[in-house]
Amino acid sequence: MAVTDEAIEKIKGMIVSGSLRPGDRLPKESELAAELGLSRNSLREAVRALSLIRILDVRQGDGTYVTSLDPQLLLEALSFVVDFHRDDTVLEFLAVRRILEPAATAMAASRISEQQLDALTAQLDVLGETPSVEELVACDLEFHRGIVRSSGNSVLCSLLDGLSGPTTRARVWRGLTQEDAVGRTLREHRAILTALRDRDAEAARSWATVHIASVEQWLRSTL
């Protein structure tokens, strides 16, 4: 194992074991290096790597701290990796969304408040029946984000947030080229909302699956 990898594993071990907790300040570099049996160089590299993925927060002149380890913070690294996707992997991202998003939508059926449902309805009403493709896609992202957030699962919400980026261009492309794509999307949004208002988790799951699968099916036919 490379010395930097070993250093990363040792710091990870301290966090997992509870020796270091969210918000804790790490011991001084010289003390921690001696405690872990590492060179200060390898420790420094490990700290740099762990700060990049938001495990550690290096504060100049103050020290190094364990972050909150909040899922949304940690999964920002996923969004960074996802940004490097190739066009031929969009279908794979859609397939993952088709697995996760309907589940989150079903979970939201019993948790989403009437106020949240009213806000989503108002969002669609403001959009109108003939929005531009760009307006529709922007609304689509916020619409699904609002529902997933209501699932009560912050990890699922962060995962889907990270996965939504690569499919945005495909949705714009579909809206520009497929007949009635805008109208179909709006109808599917309304159907999802109706299922959520009825507290019908399975109907909400089904409509969310149809909604994502229709983009996936269209994309397969065009590639």
mmCIF file of N, CA and C in Angstrom, residues 3-133:
data_model
loop_
_atom_site.group_PDB
_atom_site.id
_atom_site.type_symbol
_atom_site.label_atom_id
_atom_site.label_comp_id
_atom_site.label_asym_id
_atom_site.label_seq_id
_atom_site.Cartn_x
_atom_site.Cartn_y
_atom_site.Cartn_z
ATOM 1 N N VAL A 3 2.270 4.888 0.801
ATOM 2 C CA VAL A 3 2.276 5.513 2.127
ATOM 3 C C VAL A 3 1.118 6.488 2.303
ATOM 4 N N THR A 4 0.759 7.210 1.238
ATOM 5 C CA THR A 4 -0.363 8.146 1.346
ATOM 6 C C THR A 4 -1.664 7.385 1.568
ATOM 7 N N ASP A 5 -1.847 6.277 0.847
ATOM 8 C CA ASP A 5 -3.052 5.458 1.034
ATOM 9 C C ASP A 5 -3.126 4.920 2.452
ATOM 10 N N GLU A 6 -1.972 4.533 2.979
ATOM 11 C CA GLU A 6 -1.922 4.023 4.351
ATOM 12 C C GLU A 6 -2.335 5.120 5.333
ATOM 13 N N ALA A 7 -1.850 6.326 5.082
ATOM 14 C CA ALA A 7 -2.192 7.459 5.948
ATOM 15 C C ALA A 7 -3.687 7.749 5.888
ATOM 16 N N ILE A 8 -4.259 7.701 4.679
ATOM 17 C CA ILE A 8 -5.693 7.931 4.511
ATOM 18 C C ILE A 8 -6.481 6.880 5.293
ATOM 19 N N GLU A 9 -6.080 5.625 5.175
ATOM 20 C CA GLU A 9 -6.767 4.539 5.880
ATOM 21 C C GLU A 9 -6.710 4.724 7.390
ATOM 22 N N LYS A 10 -5.576 5.182 7.889
ATOM 23 C CA LYS A 10 -5.430 5.362 9.339
ATOM 24 C C LYS A 10 -6.312 6.499 9.858
ATOM 25 N N ILE A 11 -6.389 7.600 9.096
ATOM 26 C CA ILE A 11 -7.266 8.705 9.513
ATOM 27 C C ILE A 11 -8.724 8.259 9.400
ATOM 28 N N LYS A 12 -9.034 7.544 8.321
ATOM 29 C CA LYS A 12 -10.392 7.012 8.153
ATOM 30 C C LYS A 12 -10.755 6.115 9.338
ATOM 31 N N GLY A 13 -9.794 5.279 9.759
ATOM 32 C CA GLY A 13 -10.027 4.384 10.891
ATOM 33 C C GLY A 13 -10.364 5.152 12.160
ATOM 34 N N MET A 14 -9.698 6.273 12.374
ATOM 35 C CA MET A 14 -9.966 7.100 13.561
ATOM 36 C C MET A 14 -11.380 7.679 13.529
ATOM 37 N N ILE A 15 -11.832 8.058 12.310
ATOM 38 C CA ILE A 15 -13.171 8.636 12.177
ATOM 39 C C ILE A 15 -14.234 7.555 12.343
ATOM 40 N N VAL A 16 -14.018 6.411 11.691
ATOM 41 C CA VAL A 16 -14.992 5.313 11.753
ATOM 42 C C VAL A 16 -15.110 4.776 13.181
ATOM 43 N N SER A 17 -13.993 4.710 13.890
ATOM 44 C CA SER A 17 -14.010 4.171 15.256
ATOM 45 C C SER A 17 -14.597 5.148 16.268
ATOM 46 N N GLY A 18 -14.702 6.414 15.855
ATOM 47 C CA GLY A 18 -15.234 7.417 16.777
ATOM 48 C C GLY A 18 -14.159 8.183 17.532
ATOM 49 N N SER A 19 -12.889 7.857 17.283
ATOM 50 C CA SER A 19 -11.796 8.610 17.934
ATOM 51 C C SER A 19 -11.827 10.070 17.481
ATOM 52 N N LEU A 20 -12.200 10.260 16.235
ATOM 53 C CA LEU A 20 -12.428 11.609 15.700
ATOM 54 C C LEU A 20 -13.888 11.691 15.284
ATOM 55 N N ARG A 21 -14.579 12.694 15.770
ATOM 56 C CA ARG A 21 -16.004 12.847 15.464
ATOM 57 C C ARG A 21 -16.234 14.092 14.597
ATOM 58 N N PRO A 22 -17.411 14.179 13.966
ATOM 59 C CA PRO A 22 -17.713 15.378 13.174
ATOM 60 C C PRO A 22 -17.487 16.646 13.983
ATOM 61 N N GLY A 23 -16.739 17.569 13.406
ATOM 62 C CA GLY A 23 -16.450 18.838 14.076
ATOM 63 C C GLY A 23 -15.193 18.837 14.912
ATOM 64 N N ASP A 24 -14.608 17.644 15.157
ATOM 65 C CA ASP A 24 -13.384 17.579 15.965
ATOM 66 C C ASP A 24 -12.189 18.166 15.221
ATOM 67 N N ARG A 25 -11.304 18.743 15.995
ATOM 68 C CA ARG A 25 -10.042 19.250 15.437
ATOM 69 C C ARG A 25 -8.999 18.146 15.531
ATOM 70 N N LEU A 26 -8.244 17.942 14.445
ATOM 71 C CA LEU A 26 -7.188 16.940 14.458
ATOM 72 C C LEU A 26 -6.036 17.414 15.346
ATOM 73 N N PRO A 27 -5.322 16.482 15.980
ATOM 74 C CA PRO A 27 -4.127 16.867 16.752
ATOM 75 C C PRO A 27 -3.116 17.565 15.840
ATOM 76 N N LYS A 28 -2.159 18.212 16.434
ATOM 77 C CA LYS A 28 -1.110 18.856 15.650
ATOM 78 C C LYS A 28 -0.455 17.841 14.730
ATOM 79 N N GLU A 29 0.012 18.324 13.588
ATOM 80 C CA GLU A 29 0.580 17.427 12.570
ATOM 81 C C GLU A 29 1.674 16.528 13.146
ATOM 82 N N SER A 30 2.589 17.105 13.912
ATOM 83 C CA SER A 30 3.705 16.306 14.451
ATOM 84 C C SER A 30 3.194 15.236 15.411
ATOM 85 N N GLU A 31 2.220 15.591 16.246
ATOM 86 C CA GLU A 31 1.659 14.637 17.215
ATOM 87 C C GLU A 31 0.908 13.512 16.513
ATOM 88 N N LEU A 32 0.088 13.881 15.513
ATOM 89 C CA LEU A 32 -0.716 12.872 14.816
ATOM 90 C C LEU A 32 0.170 11.934 14.007
ATOM 91 N N ALA A 33 1.200 12.495 13.367
ATOM 92 C CA ALA A 33 2.126 11.672 12.582
ATOM 93 C C ALA A 33 2.816 10.648 13.487
ATOM 94 N N ALA A 34 3.236 11.082 14.670
ATOM 95 C CA ALA A 34 3.896 10.173 15.608
ATOM 96 C C ALA A 34 2.921 9.115 16.120
ATOM 97 N N GLU A 35 1.696 9.545 16.418
ATOM 98 C CA GLU A 35 0.679 8.623 16.936
ATOM 99 C C GLU A 35 0.338 7.528 15.929
ATOM 100 N N LEU A 36 0.293 7.904 14.646
ATOM 101 C CA LEU A 36 -0.098 6.948 13.606
ATOM 102 C C LEU A 36 1.106 6.241 12.981
ATOM 103 N N GLY A 37 2.302 6.629 13.373
ATOM 104 C CA GLY A 37 3.492 6.012 12.810
ATOM 105 C C GLY A 37 3.710 6.375 11.353
ATOM 106 N N LEU A 38 3.429 7.638 11.031
ATOM 107 C CA LEU A 38 3.531 8.110 9.645
ATOM 108 C C LEU A 38 4.551 9.234 9.539
ATOM 109 N N SER A 39 5.052 9.443 8.333
ATOM 110 C CA SER A 39 5.889 10.622 8.105
ATOM 111 C C SER A 39 4.967 11.824 7.990
ATOM 112 N N ARG A 40 5.472 12.985 8.318
ATOM 113 C CA ARG A 40 4.636 14.195 8.219
ATOM 114 C C ARG A 40 4.250 14.466 6.770
ATOM 115 N N ASN A 41 5.123 14.063 5.844
ATOM 116 C CA ASN A 41 4.829 14.249 4.418
ATOM 117 C C ASN A 41 3.616 13.444 3.986
ATOM 118 N N SER A 42 3.605 12.147 4.334
ATOM 119 C CA SER A 42 2.488 11.294 3.924
ATOM 120 C C SER A 42 1.199 11.723 4.618
ATOM 121 N N LEU A 43 1.318 12.175 5.873
ATOM 122 C CA LEU A 43 0.136 12.676 6.589
ATOM 123 C C LEU A 43 -0.421 13.906 5.901
ATOM 124 N N ARG A 44 0.472 14.796 5.481
ATOM 125 C CA ARG A 44 0.053 16.026 4.797
ATOM 126 C C ARG A 44 -0.687 15.697 3.499
ATOM 127 N N GLU A 45 -0.167 14.727 2.743
ATOM 128 C CA GLU A 45 -0.817 14.319 1.485
ATOM 129 C C GLU A 45 -2.194 13.707 1.752
ATOM 130 N N ALA A 46 -2.277 12.914 2.818
ATOM 131 C CA ALA A 46 -3.559 12.284 3.167
ATOM 132 C C ALA A 46 -4.595 13.340 3.548
ATOM 133 N N VAL A 47 -4.167 14.320 4.313
ATOM 134 C CA VAL A 47 -5.081 15.402 4.724
ATOM 135 C C VAL A 47 -5.560 16.170 3.500
ATOM 136 N N ARG A 48 -4.646 16.425 2.561
ATOM 137 C CA ARG A 48 -5.009 17.132 1.335
ATOM 138 C C ARG A 48 -6.059 16.334 0.547
ATOM 139 N N ALA A 49 -5.835 15.028 0.430
ATOM 140 C CA ALA A 49 -6.769 14.179 -0.322
ATOM 141 C C ALA A 49 -8.129 14.125 0.363
ATOM 142 N N LEU A 50 -8.140 13.997 1.682
ATOM 143 C CA LEU A 50 -9.418 13.894 2.410
ATOM 144 C C LEU A 50 -10.165 15.226 2.444
ATOM 145 N N SER A 51 -9.427 16.325 2.311
ATOM 146 C CA SER A 51 -10.109 17.629 2.256
ATOM 147 C C SER A 51 -10.791 17.814 0.902
ATOM 148 N N LEU A 52 -10.220 17.228 -0.143
ATOM 149 C CA LEU A 52 -10.814 17.335 -1.481
ATOM 150 C C LEU A 52 -12.177 16.642 -1.558
ATOM 151 N N ILE A 53 -12.313 15.568 -0.785
ATOM 152 C CA ILE A 53 -13.599 14.854 -0.808
ATOM 153 C C ILE A 53 -14.459 15.211 0.409
ATOM 154 N N ARG A 54 -14.140 16.331 1.024
ATOM 155 C CA ARG A 54 -14.938 16.953 2.074
ATOM 156 C C ARG A 54 -15.049 16.129 3.354
ATOM 157 N N ILE A 55 -14.038 15.296 3.628
ATOM 158 C CA ILE A 55 -13.983 14.584 4.902
ATOM 159 C C ILE A 55 -13.329 15.483 5.950
ATOM 160 N N LEU A 56 -12.305 16.203 5.505
ATOM 161 C CA LEU A 56 -11.595 17.127 6.396
ATOM 162 C C LEU A 56 -11.709 18.557 5.874
ATOM 163 N N ASP A 57 -11.641 19.491 6.789
ATOM 164 C CA ASP A 57 -11.699 20.914 6.449
ATOM 165 C C ASP A 57 -10.436 21.577 6.989
ATOM 166 N N VAL A 58 -9.563 21.999 6.064
ATOM 167 C CA VAL A 58 -8.306 22.643 6.459
ATOM 168 C C VAL A 58 -8.538 24.150 6.557
ATOM 169 N N ARG A 59 -8.381 24.689 7.757
ATOM 170 C CA ARG A 59 -8.595 26.122 7.986
ATOM 171 C C ARG A 59 -7.250 26.779 8.270
ATOM 172 N N GLN A 60 -6.829 27.604 7.340
ATOM 173 C CA GLN A 60 -5.526 28.251 7.460
ATOM 174 C C GLN A 60 -5.413 29.017 8.780
ATOM 175 N N GLY A 61 -4.343 28.749 9.512
ATOM 176 C CA GLY A 61 -4.111 29.461 10.761
ATOM 177 C C GLY A 61 -4.930 28.957 11.929
ATOM 178 N N ASP A 62 -5.757 27.964 11.700
ATOM 179 C CA ASP A 62 -6.627 27.468 12.766
ATOM 180 C C ASP A 62 -6.439 25.974 13.019
ATOM 181 N N GLY A 63 -6.230 25.226 11.953
ATOM 182 C CA GLY A 63 -6.065 23.785 12.115
ATOM 183 C C GLY A 63 -6.915 23.008 11.127
ATOM 184 N N THR A 64 -6.939 21.708 11.290
ATOM 185 C CA THR A 64 -7.717 20.826 10.411
ATOM 186 C C THR A 64 -8.821 20.155 11.220
ATOM 187 N N TYR A 65 -10.018 20.192 10.671
ATOM 188 C CA TYR A 65 -11.192 19.664 11.377
ATOM 189 C C TYR A 65 -11.875 18.576 10.556
ATOM 190 N N VAL A 66 -12.530 17.671 11.262
ATOM 191 C CA VAL A 66 -13.428 16.732 10.593
ATOM 192 C C VAL A 66 -14.684 17.529 10.226
ATOM 193 N N THR A 67 -15.164 17.376 9.007
ATOM 194 C CA THR A 67 -16.372 18.107 8.596
ATOM 195 C C THR A 67 -17.598 17.518 9.299
ATOM 196 N N SER A 68 -18.754 18.027 8.950
ATOM 197 C CA SER A 68 -20.005 17.511 9.533
ATOM 198 C C SER A 68 -20.292 16.083 9.077
ATOM 199 N N LEU A 69 -19.614 15.659 7.982
ATOM 200 C CA LEU A 69 -19.841 14.341 7.360
ATOM 201 C C LEU A 69 -21.294 14.178 6.913
ATOM 202 N N ASP A 70 -21.935 15.303 6.664
ATOM 203 C CA ASP A 70 -23.310 15.277 6.166
ATOM 204 C C ASP A 70 -23.327 14.622 4.782
ATOM 205 N N PRO A 71 -24.304 13.744 4.490
ATOM 206 C CA PRO A 71 -24.341 13.059 3.190
ATOM 207 C C PRO A 71 -24.280 14.001 1.998
ATOM 208 N N GLN A 72 -24.997 15.135 2.091
ATOM 209 C CA GLN A 72 -25.008 16.066 0.966
ATOM 210 C C GLN A 72 -23.609 16.614 0.705
ATOM 211 N N LEU A 73 -22.869 16.879 1.784
ATOM 212 C CA LEU A 73 -21.514 17.392 1.665
ATOM 213 C C LEU A 73 -20.597 16.340 1.038
ATOM 214 N N LEU A 74 -20.691 15.111 1.534
ATOM 215 C CA LEU A 74 -19.807 14.047 1.054
ATOM 216 C C LEU A 74 -20.124 13.655 -0.380
ATOM 217 N N LEU A 75 -21.395 13.716 -0.753
ATOM 218 C CA LEU A 75 -21.774 13.292 -2.094
ATOM 219 C C LEU A 75 -21.529 14.363 -3.151
ATOM 220 N N GLU A 76 -21.036 15.531 -2.725
ATOM 221 C CA GLU A 76 -20.631 16.536 -3.707
ATOM 222 C C GLU A 76 -19.525 15.973 -4.598
ATOM 223 N N ALA A 77 -18.725 15.072 -4.037
ATOM 224 C CA ALA A 77 -17.658 14.446 -4.820
ATOM 225 C C ALA A 77 -18.241 13.643 -5.969
ATOM 226 N N LEU A 78 -19.422 13.047 -5.748
ATOM 227 C CA LEU A 78 -20.082 12.289 -6.809
ATOM 228 C C LEU A 78 -20.452 13.216 -7.964
ATOM 229 N N SER A 79 -20.988 14.390 -7.638
ATOM 230 C CA SER A 79 -21.361 15.348 -8.679
ATOM 231 C C SER A 79 -20.150 15.730 -9.520
ATOM 232 N N PHE A 80 -19.014 15.867 -8.859
ATOM 233 C CA PHE A 80 -17.776 16.226 -9.563
ATOM 234 C C PHE A 80 -17.386 15.128 -10.548
ATOM 235 N N VAL A 81 -17.457 13.876 -10.100
ATOM 236 C CA VAL A 81 -17.114 12.737 -10.962
ATOM 237 C C VAL A 81 -18.107 12.621 -12.107
ATOM 238 N N VAL A 82 -19.380 12.800 -11.801
ATOM 239 C CA VAL A 82 -20.447 12.673 -12.795
ATOM 240 C C VAL A 82 -20.280 13.685 -13.925
ATOM 241 N N ASP A 83 -19.729 14.849 -13.603
ATOM 242 C CA ASP A 83 -19.527 15.880 -14.626
ATOM 243 C C ASP A 83 -18.615 15.417 -15.756
ATOM 244 N N PHE A 84 -17.850 14.357 -15.523
ATOM 245 C CA PHE A 84 -16.925 13.870 -16.540
ATOM 246 C C PHE A 84 -17.516 12.730 -17.376
ATOM 247 N N HIS A 85 -18.836 12.549 -17.293
ATOM 248 C CA HIS A 85 -19.461 11.458 -18.058
ATOM 249 C C HIS A 85 -19.324 11.691 -19.559
ATOM 250 N N ARG A 86 -19.367 10.602 -20.302
ATOM 251 C CA ARG A 86 -19.392 10.673 -21.766
ATOM 252 C C ARG A 86 -20.840 10.533 -22.214
ATOM 253 N N ASP A 87 -21.128 11.041 -23.409
ATOM 254 C CA ASP A 87 -22.508 10.991 -23.904
ATOM 255 C C ASP A 87 -23.057 9.573 -23.953
ATOM 256 N N ASP A 88 -22.184 8.588 -24.206
ATOM 257 C CA ASP A 88 -22.696 7.227 -24.335
ATOM 258 C C ASP A 88 -23.012 6.575 -22.982
ATOM 259 N N THR A 89 -22.772 7.305 -21.881
ATOM 260 C CA THR A 89 -23.136 6.758 -20.572
ATOM 261 C C THR A 89 -24.427 7.367 -20.027
ATOM 262 N N VAL A 90 -25.041 8.279 -20.771
ATOM 263 C CA VAL A 90 -26.274 8.922 -20.309
ATOM 264 C C VAL A 90 -27.355 7.883 -20.030
ATOM 265 N N LEU A 91 -27.457 6.870 -20.886
ATOM 266 C CA LEU A 91 -28.452 5.816 -20.674
ATOM 267 C C LEU A 91 -28.236 5.104 -19.346
ATOM 268 N N GLU A 92 -26.984 4.943 -18.964
ATOM 269 C CA GLU A 92 -26.694 4.278 -17.693
ATOM 270 C C GLU A 92 -27.129 5.150 -16.516
ATOM 271 N N PHE A 93 -26.907 6.453 -16.632
ATOM 272 C CA PHE A 93 -27.377 7.357 -15.582
ATOM 273 C C PHE A 93 -28.903 7.342 -15.489
ATOM 274 N N LEU A 94 -29.568 7.336 -16.644
ATOM 275 C CA LEU A 94 -31.030 7.270 -16.654
ATOM 276 C C LEU A 94 -31.528 5.978 -16.020
ATOM 277 N N ALA A 95 -30.826 4.879 -16.288
ATOM 278 C CA ALA A 95 -31.223 3.584 -15.721
ATOM 279 C C ALA A 95 -31.130 3.621 -14.194
ATOM 280 N N VAL A 96 -30.093 4.275 -13.676
ATOM 281 C CA VAL A 96 -29.957 4.384 -12.220
ATOM 282 C C VAL A 96 -31.057 5.276 -11.661
ATOM 283 N N ARG A 97 -31.352 6.366 -12.350
ATOM 284 C CA ARG A 97 -32.459 7.237 -11.920
ATOM 285 C C ARG A 97 -33.777 6.476 -11.914
ATOM 286 N N ARG A 98 -33.966 5.616 -12.908
ATOM 287 C CA ARG A 98 -35.223 4.854 -13.006
ATOM 288 C C ARG A 98 -35.377 3.877 -11.831
ATOM 289 N N ILE A 99 -34.269 3.467 -11.260
ATOM 290 C CA ILE A 99 -34.329 2.594 -10.082
ATOM 291 C C ILE A 99 -34.606 3.409 -8.810
ATOM 292 N N LEU A 100 -33.883 4.524 -8.652
ATOM 293 C CA LEU A 100 -33.931 5.267 -7.393
ATOM 294 C C LEU A 100 -35.085 6.260 -7.269
ATOM 295 N N GLU A 101 -35.357 7.002 -8.354
ATOM 296 C CA GLU A 101 -36.329 8.088 -8.229
ATOM 297 C C GLU A 101 -37.756 7.612 -7.975
ATOM 298 N N PRO A 102 -38.233 6.551 -8.652
ATOM 299 C CA PRO A 102 -39.575 6.061 -8.315
ATOM 300 C C PRO A 102 -39.679 5.612 -6.861
ATOM 301 N N ALA A 103 -38.615 5.029 -6.334
ATOM 302 C CA ALA A 103 -38.626 4.611 -4.927
ATOM 303 C C ALA A 103 -38.755 5.827 -4.013
ATOM 304 N N ALA A 104 -38.003 6.886 -4.331
ATOM 305 C CA ALA A 104 -38.069 8.111 -3.534
ATOM 306 C C ALA A 104 -39.454 8.752 -3.646
ATOM 307 N N THR A 105 -40.045 8.707 -4.839
ATOM 308 C CA THR A 105 -41.376 9.287 -5.053
ATOM 309 C C THR A 105 -42.420 8.522 -4.259
ATOM 310 N N ALA A 106 -42.302 7.199 -4.221
ATOM 311 C CA ALA A 106 -43.222 6.377 -3.426
ATOM 312 C C ALA A 106 -43.084 6.699 -1.937
ATOM 313 N N MET A 107 -41.850 6.879 -1.483
ATOM 314 C CA MET A 107 -41.614 7.225 -0.075
ATOM 315 C C MET A 107 -42.243 8.576 0.269
ATOM 316 N N ALA A 108 -42.198 9.502 -0.699
ATOM 317 C CA ALA A 108 -42.731 10.844 -0.460
ATOM 318 C C ALA A 108 -44.245 10.843 -0.295
ATOM 319 N N ALA A 109 -44.928 9.832 -0.849
ATOM 320 C CA ALA A 109 -46.400 9.808 -0.822
ATOM 321 C C ALA A 109 -46.953 9.900 0.598
ATOM 322 N N SER A 110 -46.288 9.313 1.550
ATOM 323 C CA SER A 110 -46.787 9.335 2.930
ATOM 324 C C SER A 110 -46.179 10.464 3.758
ATOM 325 N N ARG A 111 -45.213 11.178 3.192
ATOM 326 C CA ARG A 111 -44.495 12.187 3.972
ATOM 327 C C ARG A 111 -44.697 13.617 3.494
ATOM 328 N N ILE A 112 -44.969 13.788 2.210
ATOM 329 C CA ILE A 112 -45.067 15.138 1.659
ATOM 330 C C ILE A 112 -46.279 15.864 2.241
ATOM 331 N N SER A 113 -46.090 17.125 2.598
ATOM 332 C CA SER A 113 -47.182 17.889 3.211
ATOM 333 C C SER A 113 -48.089 18.499 2.150
ATOM 334 N N GLU A 114 -49.268 18.893 2.575
ATOM 335 C CA GLU A 114 -50.205 19.559 1.653
ATOM 336 C C GLU A 114 -49.612 20.872 1.150
ATOM 337 N N GLN A 115 -48.878 21.563 2.025
ATOM 338 C CA GLN A 115 -48.240 22.826 1.617
ATOM 339 C C GLN A 115 -47.212 22.575 0.522
ATOM 340 N N GLN A 116 -46.451 21.508 0.655
ATOM 341 C CA GLN A 116 -45.457 21.177 -0.372
ATOM 342 C C GLN A 116 -46.133 20.796 -1.680
ATOM 343 N N LEU A 117 -47.231 20.069 -1.586
ATOM 344 C CA LEU A 117 -47.984 19.701 -2.791
ATOM 345 C C LEU A 117 -48.555 20.941 -3.466
ATOM 346 N N ASP A 118 -49.055 21.870 -2.647
ATOM 347 C CA ASP A 118 -49.595 23.119 -3.207
ATOM 348 C C ASP A 118 -48.497 23.916 -3.910
ATOM 349 N N ALA A 119 -47.283 23.915 -3.317
ATOM 350 C CA ALA A 119 -46.159 24.646 -3.918
ATOM 351 C C ALA A 119 -45.773 24.028 -5.256
ATOM 352 N N LEU A 120 -45.775 22.697 -5.348
ATOM 353 C CA LEU A 120 -45.443 22.018 -6.607
ATOM 354 C C LEU A 120 -46.518 22.286 -7.659
ATOM 355 N N THR A 121 -47.768 22.299 -7.225
ATOM 356 C CA THR A 121 -48.873 22.589 -8.149
ATOM 357 C C THR A 121 -48.753 24.014 -8.685
ATOM 358 N N ALA A 122 -48.451 24.949 -7.785
ATOM 359 C CA ALA A 122 -48.294 26.352 -8.190
ATOM 360 C C ALA A 122 -47.139 26.507 -9.169
ATOM 361 N N GLN A 123 -46.097 25.739 -8.950
ATOM 362 C CA GLN A 123 -44.926 25.770 -9.843
ATOM 363 C C GLN A 123 -45.327 25.365 -11.256
ATOM 364 N N LEU A 124 -46.151 24.318 -11.370
ATOM 365 C CA LEU A 124 -46.625 23.869 -12.686
ATOM 366 C C LEU A 124 -47.593 24.888 -13.287
ATOM 367 N N ASP A 125 -48.426 25.487 -12.442
ATOM 368 C CA ASP A 125 -49.394 26.483 -12.931
ATOM 369 C C ASP A 125 -48.678 27.697 -13.521
ATOM 370 N N VAL A 126 -47.624 28.145 -12.839
ATOM 371 C CA VAL A 126 -46.855 29.299 -13.326
ATOM 372 C C VAL A 126 -46.179 28.966 -14.649
ATOM 373 N N LEU A 127 -45.746 27.732 -14.786
ATOM 374 C CA LEU A 127 -45.065 27.303 -16.014
ATOM 375 C C LEU A 127 -46.013 27.381 -17.213
ATOM 376 N N GLY A 128 -47.305 27.096 -16.986
ATOM 377 C CA GLY A 128 -48.276 27.155 -18.078
ATOM 378 C C GLY A 128 -48.234 25.921 -18.963
ATOM 379 N N GLU A 129 -49.019 25.966 -20.034
ATOM 380 C CA GLU A 129 -49.157 24.805 -20.918
ATOM 381 C C GLU A 129 -48.164 24.812 -22.084
ATOM 382 N N THR A 130 -47.546 25.967 -22.350
ATOM 383 C CA THR A 130 -46.632 26.033 -23.503
ATOM 384 C C THR A 130 -45.289 26.669 -23.121
ATOM 385 N N PRO A 131 -44.601 26.100 -22.144
ATOM 386 C CA PRO A 131 -43.290 26.659 -21.775
ATOM 387 C C PRO A 131 -42.249 26.333 -22.824
ATOM 388 N N SER A 132 -41.143 27.066 -22.786
ATOM 389 C CA SER A 132 -40.018 26.704 -23.650
ATOM 390 C C SER A 132 -39.395 25.425 -23.097
ATOM 391 N N VAL A 133 -38.628 24.755 -23.938
ATOM 392 C CA VAL A 133 -37.974 23.514 -23.499
ATOM 393 C C VAL A 133 -37.051 23.797 -22.318
#
